[in-house]
């Protein structure tokens, strides 16, 4: 292992996602000396200064994104992002436009899942733009270009394979999206309320989009202790997703 590598340290008590660097890191279980990682590999054990033992594991995208991505706005959750992927079926060499960027979660996931695709993301708010730009850099999303622009002023990209909208103004962007989409291209719109959902679908119908589909993506976690039952707390409903396609 070398400096700059990101690893997941796992124990029965807690886990850490860490970037190997010079020096040491303090934890509640003692200090971690990064110099000890140099001769280690995935699956090896490492001990802290107090003798607490961790297993070195390879992190997933979820581990890294949760650790290093700073939220500055409400984000679209992975369950909704992956619903976009499964419902549109886009390829790994696609041109994707995302707006508004917010914290950059959607663009980061798209970048990791589709490394050969080109992702353009629009964010009008300067603070959100700067935070998202930092998040994209930390997550090494080299195939994402972020623009500090109002998408209502126009989508510069043409022959786009997928446009993802998570904006209050999404109904007003749909006309612009139709002009920029490739024939056969998809649009996916996130709606937090039914009122917004109605406006989105009326606009999609107006501009002759086809294959309209609306989903409410609910996910309920179950617990397994003395009995198995649904958890009483958790995030189930997050919003609505509308999918539609340009054919003419």
mmCIF file with all atom_site columns, C-alpha atoms in Angstrom, residues 10-222:
data_model
loop_
_atom_site.group_PDB
_atom_site.id
_atom_site.type_symbol
_atom_site.label_atom_id
_atom_site.label_alt_id
_atom_site.label_comp_id
_atom_site.label_asym_id
_atom_site.label_entity_id
_atom_site.label_seq_id
_atom_site.pdbx_PDB_ins_code
_atom_site.Cartn_x
_atom_site.Cartn_y
_atom_site.Cartn_z
_atom_site.occupancy
_atom_site.B_iso_or_equiv
_atom_site.pdbx_formal_charge
_atom_site.auth_seq_id
_atom_site.auth_comp_id
_atom_site.auth_asym_id
_atom_site.auth_atom_id
_atom_site.pdbx_PDB_model_num
ATOM 1   C CA . UNK A 1 10  ? -13.232 -2.891 10.166  1.00 0.00 ? 10  UNK A CA 1
ATOM 2   C CA . UNK A 1 11  ? -13.652 -4.102 13.742  1.00 0.00 ? 11  UNK A CA 1
ATOM 3   C CA . UNK A 1 12  ? -16.516 -5.505 15.789  1.00 0.00 ? 12  UNK A CA 1
ATOM 4   C CA . UNK A 1 13  ? -16.983 -2.112 17.463  1.00 0.00 ? 13  UNK A CA 1
ATOM 5   C CA . UNK A 1 14  ? -16.710 0.379  14.618  1.00 0.00 ? 14  UNK A CA 1
ATOM 6   C CA . UNK A 1 15  ? -15.323 1.049  11.145  1.00 0.00 ? 15  UNK A CA 1
ATOM 7   C CA . UNK A 1 16  ? -13.155 3.815  9.696   1.00 0.00 ? 16  UNK A CA 1
ATOM 8   C CA . UNK A 1 17  ? -12.588 4.942  6.118   1.00 0.00 ? 17  UNK A CA 1
ATOM 9   C CA . UNK A 1 18  ? -9.084  6.434  5.999   1.00 0.00 ? 18  UNK A CA 1
ATOM 10  C CA . UNK A 1 19  ? -6.680  7.791  3.421   1.00 0.00 ? 19  UNK A CA 1
ATOM 11  C CA . UNK A 1 20  ? -3.118  6.556  3.983   1.00 0.00 ? 20  UNK A CA 1
ATOM 12  C CA . UNK A 1 21  ? -0.804  9.509  4.561   1.00 0.00 ? 21  UNK A CA 1
ATOM 13  C CA . UNK A 1 22  ? 2.256   10.600 6.524   1.00 0.00 ? 22  UNK A CA 1
ATOM 14  C CA . UNK A 1 23  ? 1.951   10.553 10.301  1.00 0.00 ? 23  UNK A CA 1
ATOM 15  C CA . UNK A 1 24  ? -0.680  9.158  12.638  1.00 0.00 ? 24  UNK A CA 1
ATOM 16  C CA . UNK A 1 25  ? -4.436  9.381  13.221  1.00 0.00 ? 25  UNK A CA 1
ATOM 17  C CA . UNK A 1 26  ? -6.148  9.479  16.610  1.00 0.00 ? 26  UNK A CA 1
ATOM 18  C CA . UNK A 1 27  ? -9.166  7.249  17.193  1.00 0.00 ? 27  UNK A CA 1
ATOM 19  C CA . UNK A 1 28  ? -11.196 6.280  20.260  1.00 0.00 ? 28  UNK A CA 1
ATOM 20  C CA . UNK A 1 29  ? -9.335  2.963  20.121  1.00 0.00 ? 29  UNK A CA 1
ATOM 21  C CA . UNK A 1 30  ? -5.825  4.438  20.038  1.00 0.00 ? 30  UNK A CA 1
ATOM 22  C CA . UNK A 1 31  ? -3.508  5.921  17.421  1.00 0.00 ? 31  UNK A CA 1
ATOM 23  C CA . UNK A 1 32  ? -3.172  4.487  13.922  1.00 0.00 ? 32  UNK A CA 1
ATOM 24  C CA . UNK A 1 33  ? 0.383   4.719  12.578  1.00 0.00 ? 33  UNK A CA 1
ATOM 25  C CA . UNK A 1 34  ? 0.129   5.057  8.782   1.00 0.00 ? 34  UNK A CA 1
ATOM 26  C CA . UNK A 1 35  ? 3.724   3.937  8.264   1.00 0.00 ? 35  UNK A CA 1
ATOM 27  C CA . UNK A 1 36  ? 2.606   0.409  9.224   1.00 0.00 ? 36  UNK A CA 1
ATOM 28  C CA . UNK A 1 37  ? 0.395   0.216  6.114   1.00 0.00 ? 37  UNK A CA 1
ATOM 29  C CA . UNK A 1 38  ? 3.293   0.229  3.643   1.00 0.00 ? 38  UNK A CA 1
ATOM 30  C CA . UNK A 1 39  ? 3.872   -3.531 3.840   1.00 0.00 ? 39  UNK A CA 1
ATOM 31  C CA . UNK A 1 40  ? 0.204   -4.403 4.299   1.00 0.00 ? 40  UNK A CA 1
ATOM 32  C CA . UNK A 1 41  ? -2.386  -5.644 1.805   1.00 0.00 ? 41  UNK A CA 1
ATOM 33  C CA . UNK A 1 42  ? -6.181  -6.016 1.747   1.00 0.00 ? 42  UNK A CA 1
ATOM 34  C CA . UNK A 1 43  ? -7.215  -8.621 4.320   1.00 0.00 ? 43  UNK A CA 1
ATOM 35  C CA . UNK A 1 44  ? -4.282  -8.028 6.671   1.00 0.00 ? 44  UNK A CA 1
ATOM 36  C CA . UNK A 1 45  ? -4.671  -6.959 10.296  1.00 0.00 ? 45  UNK A CA 1
ATOM 37  C CA . UNK A 1 46  ? -3.349  -3.766 11.826  1.00 0.00 ? 46  UNK A CA 1
ATOM 38  C CA . UNK A 1 47  ? -3.203  -2.695 15.467  1.00 0.00 ? 47  UNK A CA 1
ATOM 39  C CA . UNK A 1 48  ? -3.513  0.711  17.097  1.00 0.00 ? 48  UNK A CA 1
ATOM 40  C CA . UNK A 1 49  ? -1.172  2.024  19.797  1.00 0.00 ? 49  UNK A CA 1
ATOM 41  C CA . UNK A 1 50  ? -3.503  0.526  22.431  1.00 0.00 ? 50  UNK A CA 1
ATOM 42  C CA . UNK A 1 51  ? -3.485  -2.916 20.792  1.00 0.00 ? 51  UNK A CA 1
ATOM 43  C CA . UNK A 1 52  ? -6.958  -2.639 19.206  1.00 0.00 ? 52  UNK A CA 1
ATOM 44  C CA . UNK A 1 53  ? -7.098  -4.645 15.993  1.00 0.00 ? 53  UNK A CA 1
ATOM 45  C CA . UNK A 1 54  ? -8.671  -3.734 12.639  1.00 0.00 ? 54  UNK A CA 1
ATOM 46  C CA . UNK A 1 55  ? -8.982  -5.705 9.411   1.00 0.00 ? 55  UNK A CA 1
ATOM 47  C CA . UNK A 1 56  ? -7.924  -3.787 6.293   1.00 0.00 ? 56  UNK A CA 1
ATOM 48  C CA . UNK A 1 57  ? -10.694 -3.992 3.676   1.00 0.00 ? 57  UNK A CA 1
ATOM 49  C CA . UNK A 1 58  ? -11.248 -2.595 0.215   1.00 0.00 ? 58  UNK A CA 1
ATOM 50  C CA . UNK A 1 59  ? -13.847 0.211  0.417   1.00 0.00 ? 59  UNK A CA 1
ATOM 51  C CA . UNK A 1 60  ? -16.830 0.507  -1.896  1.00 0.00 ? 60  UNK A CA 1
ATOM 52  C CA . UNK A 1 61  ? -18.042 3.664  -3.613  1.00 0.00 ? 61  UNK A CA 1
ATOM 53  C CA . UNK A 1 62  ? -20.644 4.034  -0.857  1.00 0.00 ? 62  UNK A CA 1
ATOM 54  C CA . UNK A 1 63  ? -17.960 3.944  1.850   1.00 0.00 ? 63  UNK A CA 1
ATOM 55  C CA . UNK A 1 64  ? -15.859 6.609  0.148   1.00 0.00 ? 64  UNK A CA 1
ATOM 56  C CA . UNK A 1 65  ? -18.741 8.881  -0.832  1.00 0.00 ? 65  UNK A CA 1
ATOM 57  C CA . UNK A 1 66  ? -20.252 8.853  2.666   1.00 0.00 ? 66  UNK A CA 1
ATOM 58  C CA . UNK A 1 67  ? -16.878 9.654  4.221   1.00 0.00 ? 67  UNK A CA 1
ATOM 59  C CA . UNK A 1 68  ? -15.543 12.351 1.917   1.00 0.00 ? 68  UNK A CA 1
ATOM 60  C CA . UNK A 1 69  ? -18.596 14.012 0.350   1.00 0.00 ? 69  UNK A CA 1
ATOM 61  C CA . UNK A 1 70  ? -19.756 17.097 2.229   1.00 0.00 ? 70  UNK A CA 1
ATOM 62  C CA . UNK A 1 71  ? -23.456 17.879 1.984   1.00 0.00 ? 71  UNK A CA 1
ATOM 63  C CA . UNK A 1 72  ? -24.498 21.466 1.342   1.00 0.00 ? 72  UNK A CA 1
ATOM 64  C CA . UNK A 1 73  ? -27.977 20.695 -0.002  1.00 0.00 ? 73  UNK A CA 1
ATOM 65  C CA . UNK A 1 74  ? -30.552 17.908 0.061   1.00 0.00 ? 74  UNK A CA 1
ATOM 66  C CA . UNK A 1 75  ? -29.253 15.000 -2.009  1.00 0.00 ? 75  UNK A CA 1
ATOM 67  C CA . UNK A 1 76  ? -30.898 12.384 -4.158  1.00 0.00 ? 76  UNK A CA 1
ATOM 68  C CA . UNK A 1 77  ? -30.409 9.092  -2.318  1.00 0.00 ? 77  UNK A CA 1
ATOM 69  C CA . UNK A 1 78  ? -28.697 6.053  -3.904  1.00 0.00 ? 78  UNK A CA 1
ATOM 70  C CA . UNK A 1 79  ? -32.003 4.168  -4.132  1.00 0.00 ? 79  UNK A CA 1
ATOM 71  C CA . UNK A 1 80  ? -33.350 6.913  -6.419  1.00 0.00 ? 80  UNK A CA 1
ATOM 72  C CA . UNK A 1 81  ? -30.109 7.281  -8.381  1.00 0.00 ? 81  UNK A CA 1
ATOM 73  C CA . UNK A 1 82  ? -30.018 3.540  -9.104  1.00 0.00 ? 82  UNK A CA 1
ATOM 74  C CA . UNK A 1 83  ? -33.681 3.629  -10.104 1.00 0.00 ? 83  UNK A CA 1
ATOM 75  C CA . UNK A 1 84  ? -32.698 6.138  -12.795 1.00 0.00 ? 84  UNK A CA 1
ATOM 76  C CA . UNK A 1 85  ? -30.013 3.778  -14.041 1.00 0.00 ? 85  UNK A CA 1
ATOM 77  C CA . UNK A 1 86  ? -32.281 0.713  -14.075 1.00 0.00 ? 86  UNK A CA 1
ATOM 78  C CA . UNK A 1 87  ? -35.259 2.454  -15.680 1.00 0.00 ? 87  UNK A CA 1
ATOM 79  C CA . UNK A 1 88  ? -33.283 4.172  -18.438 1.00 0.00 ? 88  UNK A CA 1
ATOM 80  C CA . UNK A 1 89  ? -30.758 1.409  -19.099 1.00 0.00 ? 89  UNK A CA 1
ATOM 81  C CA . UNK A 1 90  ? -28.088 3.810  -20.327 1.00 0.00 ? 90  UNK A CA 1
ATOM 82  C CA . UNK A 1 91  ? -24.695 2.576  -21.517 1.00 0.00 ? 91  UNK A CA 1
ATOM 83  C CA . UNK A 1 92  ? -21.222 3.241  -20.146 1.00 0.00 ? 92  UNK A CA 1
ATOM 84  C CA . UNK A 1 93  ? -20.262 5.574  -22.996 1.00 0.00 ? 93  UNK A CA 1
ATOM 85  C CA . UNK A 1 94  ? -23.161 7.992  -22.598 1.00 0.00 ? 94  UNK A CA 1
ATOM 86  C CA . UNK A 1 95  ? -23.395 11.774 -22.471 1.00 0.00 ? 95  UNK A CA 1
ATOM 87  C CA . UNK A 1 96  ? -25.265 12.721 -19.284 1.00 0.00 ? 96  UNK A CA 1
ATOM 88  C CA . UNK A 1 97  ? -26.486 16.142 -18.153 1.00 0.00 ? 97  UNK A CA 1
ATOM 89  C CA . UNK A 1 98  ? -27.372 16.658 -14.472 1.00 0.00 ? 98  UNK A CA 1
ATOM 90  C CA . UNK A 1 99  ? -29.011 19.738 -12.909 1.00 0.00 ? 99  UNK A CA 1
ATOM 91  C CA . UNK A 1 100 ? -29.070 21.050 -10.129 1.00 0.00 ? 100 UNK A CA 1
ATOM 92  C CA . UNK A 1 101 ? -25.903 19.654 -8.828  1.00 0.00 ? 101 UNK A CA 1
ATOM 93  C CA . UNK A 1 102 ? -26.482 20.393 -5.139  1.00 0.00 ? 102 UNK A CA 1
ATOM 94  C CA . UNK A 1 103 ? -23.741 18.526 -3.259  1.00 0.00 ? 103 UNK A CA 1
ATOM 95  C CA . UNK A 1 104 ? -22.818 16.529 -6.368  1.00 0.00 ? 104 UNK A CA 1
ATOM 96  C CA . UNK A 1 105 ? -24.063 13.123 -5.152  1.00 0.00 ? 105 UNK A CA 1
ATOM 97  C CA . UNK A 1 106 ? -25.829 12.195 -8.396  1.00 0.00 ? 106 UNK A CA 1
ATOM 98  C CA . UNK A 1 107 ? -22.888 13.166 -10.593 1.00 0.00 ? 107 UNK A CA 1
ATOM 99  C CA . UNK A 1 108 ? -20.425 11.351 -8.320  1.00 0.00 ? 108 UNK A CA 1
ATOM 100 C CA . UNK A 1 109 ? -22.396 8.104  -8.466  1.00 0.00 ? 109 UNK A CA 1
ATOM 101 C CA . UNK A 1 110 ? -22.836 8.407  -12.231 1.00 0.00 ? 110 UNK A CA 1
ATOM 102 C CA . UNK A 1 111 ? -19.107 9.023  -12.584 1.00 0.00 ? 111 UNK A CA 1
ATOM 103 C CA . UNK A 1 112 ? -18.213 5.925  -10.584 1.00 0.00 ? 112 UNK A CA 1
ATOM 104 C CA . UNK A 1 113 ? -20.734 3.619  -12.262 1.00 0.00 ? 113 UNK A CA 1
ATOM 105 C CA . UNK A 1 114 ? -20.097 4.925  -15.793 1.00 0.00 ? 114 UNK A CA 1
ATOM 106 C CA . UNK A 1 115 ? -16.370 5.806  -15.918 1.00 0.00 ? 115 UNK A CA 1
ATOM 107 C CA . UNK A 1 116 ? -16.387 5.970  -19.726 1.00 0.00 ? 116 UNK A CA 1
ATOM 108 C CA . UNK A 1 117 ? -19.309 8.389  -19.845 1.00 0.00 ? 117 UNK A CA 1
ATOM 109 C CA . UNK A 1 118 ? -19.129 12.180 -19.898 1.00 0.00 ? 118 UNK A CA 1
ATOM 110 C CA . UNK A 1 119 ? -21.189 13.956 -17.258 1.00 0.00 ? 119 UNK A CA 1
ATOM 111 C CA . UNK A 1 120 ? -22.021 17.673 -17.357 1.00 0.00 ? 120 UNK A CA 1
ATOM 112 C CA . UNK A 1 121 ? -23.662 19.149 -14.274 1.00 0.00 ? 121 UNK A CA 1
ATOM 113 C CA . UNK A 1 122 ? -25.237 22.606 -13.859 1.00 0.00 ? 122 UNK A CA 1
ATOM 114 C CA . UNK A 1 123 ? -25.473 24.475 -10.547 1.00 0.00 ? 123 UNK A CA 1
ATOM 115 C CA . UNK A 1 124 ? -26.562 28.119 -10.298 1.00 0.00 ? 124 UNK A CA 1
ATOM 116 C CA . UNK A 1 125 ? -25.825 28.642 -6.581  1.00 0.00 ? 125 UNK A CA 1
ATOM 117 C CA . UNK A 1 126 ? -22.208 29.725 -6.050  1.00 0.00 ? 126 UNK A CA 1
ATOM 118 C CA . UNK A 1 127 ? -21.819 28.085 -2.617  1.00 0.00 ? 127 UNK A CA 1
ATOM 119 C CA . UNK A 1 128 ? -23.339 24.797 -3.779  1.00 0.00 ? 128 UNK A CA 1
ATOM 120 C CA . UNK A 1 129 ? -21.166 24.944 -6.896  1.00 0.00 ? 129 UNK A CA 1
ATOM 121 C CA . UNK A 1 130 ? -17.954 25.366 -4.901  1.00 0.00 ? 130 UNK A CA 1
ATOM 122 C CA . UNK A 1 131 ? -18.812 22.589 -2.458  1.00 0.00 ? 131 UNK A CA 1
ATOM 123 C CA . UNK A 1 132 ? -19.821 20.225 -5.266  1.00 0.00 ? 132 UNK A CA 1
ATOM 124 C CA . UNK A 1 133 ? -16.626 21.063 -7.154  1.00 0.00 ? 133 UNK A CA 1
ATOM 125 C CA . UNK A 1 134 ? -14.600 20.090 -4.080  1.00 0.00 ? 134 UNK A CA 1
ATOM 126 C CA . UNK A 1 135 ? -16.615 16.881 -3.635  1.00 0.00 ? 135 UNK A CA 1
ATOM 127 C CA . UNK A 1 136 ? -16.028 15.900 -7.259  1.00 0.00 ? 136 UNK A CA 1
ATOM 128 C CA . UNK A 1 137 ? -12.305 16.506 -6.846  1.00 0.00 ? 137 UNK A CA 1
ATOM 129 C CA . UNK A 1 138 ? -12.050 14.512 -3.598  1.00 0.00 ? 138 UNK A CA 1
ATOM 130 C CA . UNK A 1 139 ? -13.889 11.601 -5.238  1.00 0.00 ? 139 UNK A CA 1
ATOM 131 C CA . UNK A 1 140 ? -11.611 11.794 -8.310  1.00 0.00 ? 140 UNK A CA 1
ATOM 132 C CA . UNK A 1 141 ? -14.487 12.283 -10.757 1.00 0.00 ? 141 UNK A CA 1
ATOM 133 C CA . UNK A 1 142 ? -12.365 13.194 -13.764 1.00 0.00 ? 142 UNK A CA 1
ATOM 134 C CA . UNK A 1 143 ? -15.185 12.547 -16.250 1.00 0.00 ? 143 UNK A CA 1
ATOM 135 C CA . UNK A 1 144 ? -17.470 15.192 -14.697 1.00 0.00 ? 144 UNK A CA 1
ATOM 136 C CA . UNK A 1 145 ? -17.534 18.854 -15.717 1.00 0.00 ? 145 UNK A CA 1
ATOM 137 C CA . UNK A 1 146 ? -19.397 21.216 -13.392 1.00 0.00 ? 146 UNK A CA 1
ATOM 138 C CA . UNK A 1 147 ? -20.779 24.538 -14.611 1.00 0.00 ? 147 UNK A CA 1
ATOM 139 C CA . UNK A 1 148 ? -21.769 27.451 -12.377 1.00 0.00 ? 148 UNK A CA 1
ATOM 140 C CA . UNK A 1 149 ? -24.640 28.341 -14.724 1.00 0.00 ? 149 UNK A CA 1
ATOM 141 C CA . UNK A 1 150 ? -28.413 28.577 -14.784 1.00 0.00 ? 150 UNK A CA 1
ATOM 142 C CA . UNK A 1 151 ? -29.668 25.724 -16.956 1.00 0.00 ? 151 UNK A CA 1
ATOM 143 C CA . UNK A 1 152 ? -32.731 27.848 -17.808 1.00 0.00 ? 152 UNK A CA 1
ATOM 144 C CA . UNK A 1 153 ? -30.395 29.962 -19.947 1.00 0.00 ? 153 UNK A CA 1
ATOM 145 C CA . UNK A 1 154 ? -29.809 26.951 -22.186 1.00 0.00 ? 154 UNK A CA 1
ATOM 146 C CA . UNK A 1 155 ? -28.289 23.483 -22.337 1.00 0.00 ? 155 UNK A CA 1
ATOM 147 C CA . UNK A 1 156 ? -25.145 23.756 -24.430 1.00 0.00 ? 156 UNK A CA 1
ATOM 148 C CA . UNK A 1 157 ? -24.712 20.003 -24.911 1.00 0.00 ? 157 UNK A CA 1
ATOM 149 C CA . UNK A 1 158 ? -26.426 18.280 -27.843 1.00 0.00 ? 158 UNK A CA 1
ATOM 150 C CA . UNK A 1 159 ? -27.280 14.637 -28.574 1.00 0.00 ? 159 UNK A CA 1
ATOM 151 C CA . UNK A 1 160 ? -27.468 13.950 -24.853 1.00 0.00 ? 160 UNK A CA 1
ATOM 152 C CA . UNK A 1 161 ? -28.334 10.374 -23.826 1.00 0.00 ? 161 UNK A CA 1
ATOM 153 C CA . UNK A 1 162 ? -29.749 11.180 -20.388 1.00 0.00 ? 162 UNK A CA 1
ATOM 154 C CA . UNK A 1 163 ? -30.843 14.391 -18.666 1.00 0.00 ? 163 UNK A CA 1
ATOM 155 C CA . UNK A 1 164 ? -31.459 14.298 -14.907 1.00 0.00 ? 164 UNK A CA 1
ATOM 156 C CA . UNK A 1 165 ? -33.375 17.192 -13.354 1.00 0.00 ? 165 UNK A CA 1
ATOM 157 C CA . UNK A 1 166 ? -33.676 17.834 -9.621  1.00 0.00 ? 166 UNK A CA 1
ATOM 158 C CA . UNK A 1 167 ? -34.938 21.417 -9.649  1.00 0.00 ? 167 UNK A CA 1
ATOM 159 C CA . UNK A 1 168 ? -37.937 23.449 -8.623  1.00 0.00 ? 168 UNK A CA 1
ATOM 160 C CA . UNK A 1 169 ? -37.863 24.833 -12.174 1.00 0.00 ? 169 UNK A CA 1
ATOM 161 C CA . UNK A 1 170 ? -37.758 21.408 -13.863 1.00 0.00 ? 170 UNK A CA 1
ATOM 162 C CA . UNK A 1 171 ? -41.085 21.925 -15.709 1.00 0.00 ? 171 UNK A CA 1
ATOM 163 C CA . UNK A 1 172 ? -39.558 24.980 -17.409 1.00 0.00 ? 172 UNK A CA 1
ATOM 164 C CA . UNK A 1 173 ? -36.391 23.095 -18.399 1.00 0.00 ? 173 UNK A CA 1
ATOM 165 C CA . UNK A 1 174 ? -38.202 20.282 -20.211 1.00 0.00 ? 174 UNK A CA 1
ATOM 166 C CA . UNK A 1 175 ? -38.517 22.238 -23.484 1.00 0.00 ? 175 UNK A CA 1
ATOM 167 C CA . UNK A 1 176 ? -34.749 22.855 -23.444 1.00 0.00 ? 176 UNK A CA 1
ATOM 168 C CA . UNK A 1 177 ? -34.123 19.220 -22.567 1.00 0.00 ? 177 UNK A CA 1
ATOM 169 C CA . UNK A 1 178 ? -36.130 18.042 -25.580 1.00 0.00 ? 178 UNK A CA 1
ATOM 170 C CA . UNK A 1 179 ? -33.949 20.116 -27.906 1.00 0.00 ? 179 UNK A CA 1
ATOM 171 C CA . UNK A 1 180 ? -30.709 18.746 -26.406 1.00 0.00 ? 180 UNK A CA 1
ATOM 172 C CA . UNK A 1 181 ? -31.630 15.077 -26.149 1.00 0.00 ? 181 UNK A CA 1
ATOM 173 C CA . UNK A 1 182 ? -30.539 12.550 -28.716 1.00 0.00 ? 182 UNK A CA 1
ATOM 174 C CA . UNK A 1 183 ? -33.301 10.664 -30.506 1.00 0.00 ? 183 UNK A CA 1
ATOM 175 C CA . UNK A 1 184 ? -34.064 7.805  -28.127 1.00 0.00 ? 184 UNK A CA 1
ATOM 176 C CA . UNK A 1 185 ? -32.587 9.735  -25.212 1.00 0.00 ? 185 UNK A CA 1
ATOM 177 C CA . UNK A 1 186 ? -34.098 9.762  -21.727 1.00 0.00 ? 186 UNK A CA 1
ATOM 178 C CA . UNK A 1 187 ? -35.112 12.422 -19.248 1.00 0.00 ? 187 UNK A CA 1
ATOM 179 C CA . UNK A 1 188 ? -35.533 11.704 -15.545 1.00 0.00 ? 188 UNK A CA 1
ATOM 180 C CA . UNK A 1 189 ? -37.126 14.278 -13.230 1.00 0.00 ? 189 UNK A CA 1
ATOM 181 C CA . UNK A 1 190 ? -37.166 14.151 -9.438  1.00 0.00 ? 190 UNK A CA 1
ATOM 182 C CA . UNK A 1 191 ? -40.271 15.670 -7.826  1.00 0.00 ? 191 UNK A CA 1
ATOM 183 C CA . UNK A 1 192 ? -40.519 16.233 -4.055  1.00 0.00 ? 192 UNK A CA 1
ATOM 184 C CA . UNK A 1 193 ? -44.289 16.904 -4.140  1.00 0.00 ? 193 UNK A CA 1
ATOM 185 C CA . UNK A 1 194 ? -47.374 15.852 -6.087  1.00 0.00 ? 194 UNK A CA 1
ATOM 186 C CA . UNK A 1 195 ? -47.912 19.459 -7.220  1.00 0.00 ? 195 UNK A CA 1
ATOM 187 C CA . UNK A 1 196 ? -44.450 19.492 -8.788  1.00 0.00 ? 196 UNK A CA 1
ATOM 188 C CA . UNK A 1 197 ? -45.054 16.045 -10.281 1.00 0.00 ? 197 UNK A CA 1
ATOM 189 C CA . UNK A 1 198 ? -48.224 17.225 -12.063 1.00 0.00 ? 198 UNK A CA 1
ATOM 190 C CA . UNK A 1 199 ? -46.435 20.224 -13.582 1.00 0.00 ? 199 UNK A CA 1
ATOM 191 C CA . UNK A 1 200 ? -43.566 18.023 -14.770 1.00 0.00 ? 200 UNK A CA 1
ATOM 192 C CA . UNK A 1 201 ? -45.832 15.496 -16.491 1.00 0.00 ? 201 UNK A CA 1
ATOM 193 C CA . UNK A 1 202 ? -48.006 18.172 -18.107 1.00 0.00 ? 202 UNK A CA 1
ATOM 194 C CA . UNK A 1 203 ? -44.850 19.698 -19.566 1.00 0.00 ? 203 UNK A CA 1
ATOM 195 C CA . UNK A 1 204 ? -43.571 16.324 -20.795 1.00 0.00 ? 204 UNK A CA 1
ATOM 196 C CA . UNK A 1 205 ? -46.878 15.666 -22.562 1.00 0.00 ? 205 UNK A CA 1
ATOM 197 C CA . UNK A 1 206 ? -46.872 19.159 -24.059 1.00 0.00 ? 206 UNK A CA 1
ATOM 198 C CA . UNK A 1 207 ? -43.481 18.623 -25.661 1.00 0.00 ? 207 UNK A CA 1
ATOM 199 C CA . UNK A 1 208 ? -44.368 15.182 -27.063 1.00 0.00 ? 208 UNK A CA 1
ATOM 200 C CA . UNK A 1 209 ? -42.246 12.980 -24.826 1.00 0.00 ? 209 UNK A CA 1
ATOM 201 C CA . UNK A 1 210 ? -43.102 9.279  -24.955 1.00 0.00 ? 210 UNK A CA 1
ATOM 202 C CA . UNK A 1 211 ? -43.016 6.273  -22.618 1.00 0.00 ? 211 UNK A CA 1
ATOM 203 C CA . UNK A 1 212 ? -43.913 8.353  -19.562 1.00 0.00 ? 212 UNK A CA 1
ATOM 204 C CA . UNK A 1 213 ? -43.501 6.472  -16.313 1.00 0.00 ? 213 UNK A CA 1
ATOM 205 C CA . UNK A 1 214 ? -43.890 7.670  -12.714 1.00 0.00 ? 214 UNK A CA 1
ATOM 206 C CA . UNK A 1 215 ? -42.550 5.768  -9.719  1.00 0.00 ? 215 UNK A CA 1
ATOM 207 C CA . UNK A 1 216 ? -42.554 6.309  -5.982  1.00 0.00 ? 216 UNK A CA 1
ATOM 208 C CA . UNK A 1 217 ? -39.458 4.486  -4.837  1.00 0.00 ? 217 UNK A CA 1
ATOM 209 C CA . UNK A 1 218 ? -40.122 3.261  -1.292  1.00 0.00 ? 218 UNK A CA 1
ATOM 210 C CA . UNK A 1 219 ? -37.595 1.222  0.644   1.00 0.00 ? 219 UNK A CA 1
ATOM 211 C CA . UNK A 1 220 ? -38.242 -0.273 4.075   1.00 0.00 ? 220 UNK A CA 1
ATOM 212 C CA . UNK A 1 221 ? -35.497 -1.825 6.169   1.00 0.00 ? 221 UNK A CA 1
ATOM 213 C CA . UNK A 1 222 ? -36.202 -4.817 8.419   1.00 0.00 ? 222 UNK A CA 1
#
